[in-house]
Amino acid sequence: MRSPNLNLGFFASHNGTGMRAVVKAIRSGVLLANPKVVISNNASAPALDFASENRIAAFHVSQRALGADRDLDAELLRILVSQEVDIIVLSGYLRKLGPKILRHFGGSILNVHPSLLPKFGGKGMYGAKVHRAVLDAGETESGATVHLVEAEYDSSKTICQKEVSVAPGETPETLARSVESIEGDLLIEALNKIAKNSMPLTAI
């Protein structure tokens, strides 16, 4: 039987900044959810240490160890199902999810993109590349977008966005810090919308 609160599964390749903000919100009662599992493709990811320190199940799942993409996809899905995950949250995860996970969790996978989609999204647009593109285009505003994940990069429904100003003399590094500072709150806003049933999910 499903928990009355959302069961969250996090994917993070490095620090998992958004994940940390969500877990903090859960611990403080701001968000009614259960952090069930953290999965990383990087054995040395600080996100895995954070999970262990906070008594959240942590898994390093390696493409190198499993080999074929379909085997990686199947193993990730097995972990998520065994942990009774309802919603997947991508927090700086640098691999594309496989078709089994996308089918099983369709409409229930969230990602934070570091721009105001549909601007500066799509394949190859991540991290510093996004911020450099924003600056090269002369934008005066950037921000972050929480959106649902489908097979095509950054193409699905936007749940919420927040803007930040681009200051004169901004660099990709300073803009990254500015955008990163709002990503956690934006994720919490999106998850609260889901938890309070103001946004229907298609796969749960």
mmCIF file of C-alpha atoms in Angstrom, residues 20-152:
data_model
loop_
_atom_site.group_PDB
_atom_site.id
_atom_site.type_symbol
_atom_site.label_atom_id
_atom_site.label_comp_id
_atom_site.label_asym_id
_atom_site.label_seq_id
_atom_site.Cartn_x
_atom_site.Cartn_y
_atom_site.Cartn_z
ATOM 1 C CA ARG A 20 19.675 18.174 0.032
ATOM 2 C CA ALA A 21 17.208 21.059 0.055
ATOM 3 C CA VAL A 22 14.281 18.668 -0.381
ATOM 4 C CA VAL A 23 15.454 16.389 2.432
ATOM 5 C CA LYS A 24 15.889 19.408 4.705
ATOM 6 C CA ALA A 25 12.329 20.517 3.876
ATOM 7 C CA ILE A 26 11.035 17.045 4.705
ATOM 8 C CA ARG A 27 12.897 16.921 8.022
ATOM 9 C CA SER A 28 11.534 20.344 9.001
ATOM 10 C CA GLY A 29 7.931 19.492 8.064
ATOM 11 C CA VAL A 30 7.744 21.898 5.127
ATOM 12 C CA LEU A 31 7.164 19.001 2.689
ATOM 13 C CA LEU A 32 5.209 15.819 3.405
ATOM 14 C CA ALA A 33 7.310 13.159 1.712
ATOM 15 C CA ASN A 34 9.657 10.263 2.419
ATOM 16 C CA PRO A 35 13.234 10.298 1.038
ATOM 17 C CA LYS A 36 13.540 6.613 0.181
ATOM 18 C CA VAL A 37 16.687 6.221 -1.895
ATOM 19 C CA VAL A 38 19.604 8.052 -3.509
ATOM 20 C CA ILE A 39 21.196 6.546 -6.624
ATOM 21 C CA SER A 40 24.399 7.725 -8.297
ATOM 22 C CA ASN A 41 26.498 6.663 -11.266
ATOM 23 C CA ASN A 42 29.518 8.090 -9.425
ATOM 24 C CA ALA A 43 30.952 6.034 -6.565
ATOM 25 C CA SER A 44 32.556 9.103 -4.974
ATOM 26 C CA ALA A 45 29.482 11.357 -5.237
ATOM 27 C CA PRO A 46 28.976 13.424 -2.053
ATOM 28 C CA ALA A 47 25.249 12.771 -2.549
ATOM 29 C CA LEU A 48 25.813 9.144 -1.510
ATOM 30 C CA ASP A 49 27.630 10.222 1.649
ATOM 31 C CA PHE A 50 24.781 12.596 2.439
ATOM 32 C CA ALA A 51 22.271 9.784 2.001
ATOM 33 C CA SER A 52 24.163 7.467 4.343
ATOM 34 C CA GLU A 53 24.555 10.205 6.957
ATOM 35 C CA ASN A 54 20.791 10.794 6.827
ATOM 36 C CA ARG A 55 19.825 7.113 6.915
ATOM 37 C CA ILE A 56 18.554 7.086 3.357
ATOM 38 C CA ALA A 57 19.244 4.006 1.217
ATOM 39 C CA ALA A 58 22.185 4.736 -1.104
ATOM 40 C CA PHE A 59 23.226 2.872 -4.250
ATOM 41 C CA HIS A 60 26.105 3.313 -6.667
ATOM 42 C CA VAL A 61 24.962 1.761 -9.952
ATOM 43 C CA SER A 62 27.745 1.561 -12.506
ATOM 44 C CA GLN A 63 27.409 1.226 -16.261
ATOM 45 C CA ARG A 64 30.923 -0.209 -16.251
ATOM 46 C CA ALA A 65 29.893 -3.033 -13.918
ATOM 47 C CA LEU A 66 26.577 -3.847 -15.596
ATOM 48 C CA GLY A 67 27.586 -3.424 -19.234
ATOM 49 C CA ALA A 68 24.596 -3.128 -21.558
ATOM 50 C CA ASP A 69 22.260 -0.136 -21.303
ATOM 51 C CA ARG A 70 19.266 -2.468 -20.900
ATOM 52 C CA ASP A 71 20.891 -4.125 -17.872
ATOM 53 C CA LEU A 72 21.551 -0.755 -16.258
ATOM 54 C CA ASP A 73 17.971 0.307 -16.946
ATOM 55 C CA ALA A 74 16.618 -2.929 -15.433
ATOM 56 C CA GLU A 75 18.762 -2.667 -12.311
ATOM 57 C CA LEU A 76 17.801 0.939 -11.668
ATOM 58 C CA LEU A 77 14.129 0.073 -12.084
ATOM 59 C CA ARG A 78 14.506 -2.886 -9.717
ATOM 60 C CA ILE A 79 15.942 -0.621 -7.011
ATOM 61 C CA LEU A 80 13.251 2.021 -7.436
ATOM 62 C CA VAL A 81 10.432 -0.526 -7.275
ATOM 63 C CA SER A 82 11.978 -2.312 -4.276
ATOM 64 C CA GLN A 83 12.137 1.029 -2.447
ATOM 65 C CA GLU A 84 8.473 1.746 -3.315
ATOM 66 C CA VAL A 85 9.363 5.024 -5.037
ATOM 67 C CA ASP A 86 6.472 7.165 -6.311
ATOM 68 C CA ILE A 87 8.383 10.150 -7.708
ATOM 69 C CA ILE A 88 11.887 10.319 -9.172
ATOM 70 C CA VAL A 89 13.800 13.561 -8.641
ATOM 71 C CA LEU A 90 16.850 14.193 -10.827
ATOM 72 C CA SER A 91 19.327 16.361 -8.915
ATOM 73 C CA GLY A 92 22.266 16.942 -11.217
ATOM 74 C CA TYR A 93 22.151 13.457 -12.755
ATOM 75 C CA LEU A 94 24.300 13.352 -15.881
ATOM 76 C CA ARG A 95 22.980 10.194 -17.518
ATOM 77 C CA LYS A 96 19.878 9.723 -19.628
ATOM 78 C CA LEU A 97 17.252 7.445 -18.100
ATOM 79 C CA GLY A 98 16.397 4.247 -19.950
ATOM 80 C CA PRO A 99 13.096 3.263 -21.578
ATOM 81 C CA LYS A 100 11.955 0.890 -18.806
ATOM 82 C CA ILE A 101 12.178 3.614 -16.163
ATOM 83 C CA LEU A 102 10.596 6.186 -18.476
ATOM 84 C CA ARG A 103 7.648 3.843 -19.137
ATOM 85 C CA HIS A 104 7.165 2.758 -15.526
ATOM 86 C CA PHE A 105 7.464 6.256 -14.053
ATOM 87 C CA GLY A 106 6.064 8.260 -16.970
ATOM 88 C CA GLY A 107 4.659 11.540 -15.658
ATOM 89 C CA SER A 108 6.393 11.029 -12.318
ATOM 90 C CA ILE A 109 9.988 12.091 -13.029
ATOM 91 C CA LEU A 110 11.100 15.627 -12.169
ATOM 92 C CA ASN A 111 14.205 17.458 -13.288
ATOM 93 C CA VAL A 112 15.586 20.918 -12.531
ATOM 94 C CA HIS A 113 17.064 22.628 -15.588
ATOM 95 C CA PRO A 114 19.262 25.710 -15.011
ATOM 96 C CA SER A 115 17.503 28.037 -17.452
ATOM 97 C CA LEU A 116 14.034 29.318 -18.245
ATOM 98 C CA LEU A 117 12.898 26.583 -20.607
ATOM 99 C CA PRO A 118 12.239 26.408 -23.494
ATOM 100 C CA LYS A 119 15.247 28.708 -23.766
ATOM 101 C CA PHE A 120 18.679 27.053 -23.574
ATOM 102 C CA GLY A 121 17.445 23.484 -23.274
ATOM 103 C CA GLY A 122 17.968 20.295 -25.246
ATOM 104 C CA LYS A 123 20.720 17.752 -25.767
ATOM 105 C CA GLY A 124 24.140 18.907 -24.610
ATOM 106 C CA MET A 125 22.766 21.862 -22.662
ATOM 107 C CA TYR A 126 23.745 21.328 -19.052
ATOM 108 C CA GLY A 127 25.791 22.990 -16.336
ATOM 109 C CA ALA A 128 28.229 25.685 -17.401
ATOM 110 C CA LYS A 129 27.247 25.264 -21.070
ATOM 111 C CA VAL A 130 23.785 26.615 -20.266
ATOM 112 C CA HIS A 131 25.085 29.619 -18.348
ATOM 113 C CA ARG A 132 27.643 30.435 -21.048
ATOM 114 C CA ALA A 133 24.899 30.305 -23.698
ATOM 115 C CA VAL A 134 22.702 32.637 -21.620
ATOM 116 C CA LEU A 135 25.534 35.159 -21.319
ATOM 117 C CA ASP A 136 26.560 34.865 -24.981
ATOM 118 C CA ALA A 137 22.955 35.601 -25.983
ATOM 119 C CA GLY A 138 22.977 38.811 -23.948
ATOM 120 C CA GLU A 139 20.072 37.770 -21.751
ATOM 121 C CA THR A 140 19.219 40.018 -18.822
ATOM 122 C CA GLU A 141 17.340 37.259 -17.031
ATOM 123 C CA SER A 142 17.865 33.570 -16.415
ATOM 124 C CA GLY A 143 16.557 31.145 -13.813
ATOM 125 C CA ALA A 144 15.550 27.544 -13.266
ATOM 126 C CA THR A 145 12.737 25.286 -14.440
ATOM 127 C CA VAL A 146 11.270 22.166 -12.836
ATOM 128 C CA HIS A 147 9.786 19.991 -15.553
ATOM 129 C CA LEU A 148 8.581 16.461 -16.170
ATOM 130 C CA VAL A 149 11.066 14.165 -17.892
ATOM 131 C CA GLU A 150 10.393 12.311 -21.135
ATOM 132 C CA ALA A 151 12.650 10.609 -23.667
ATOM 133 C CA GLU A 152 13.481 13.882 -25.452
#
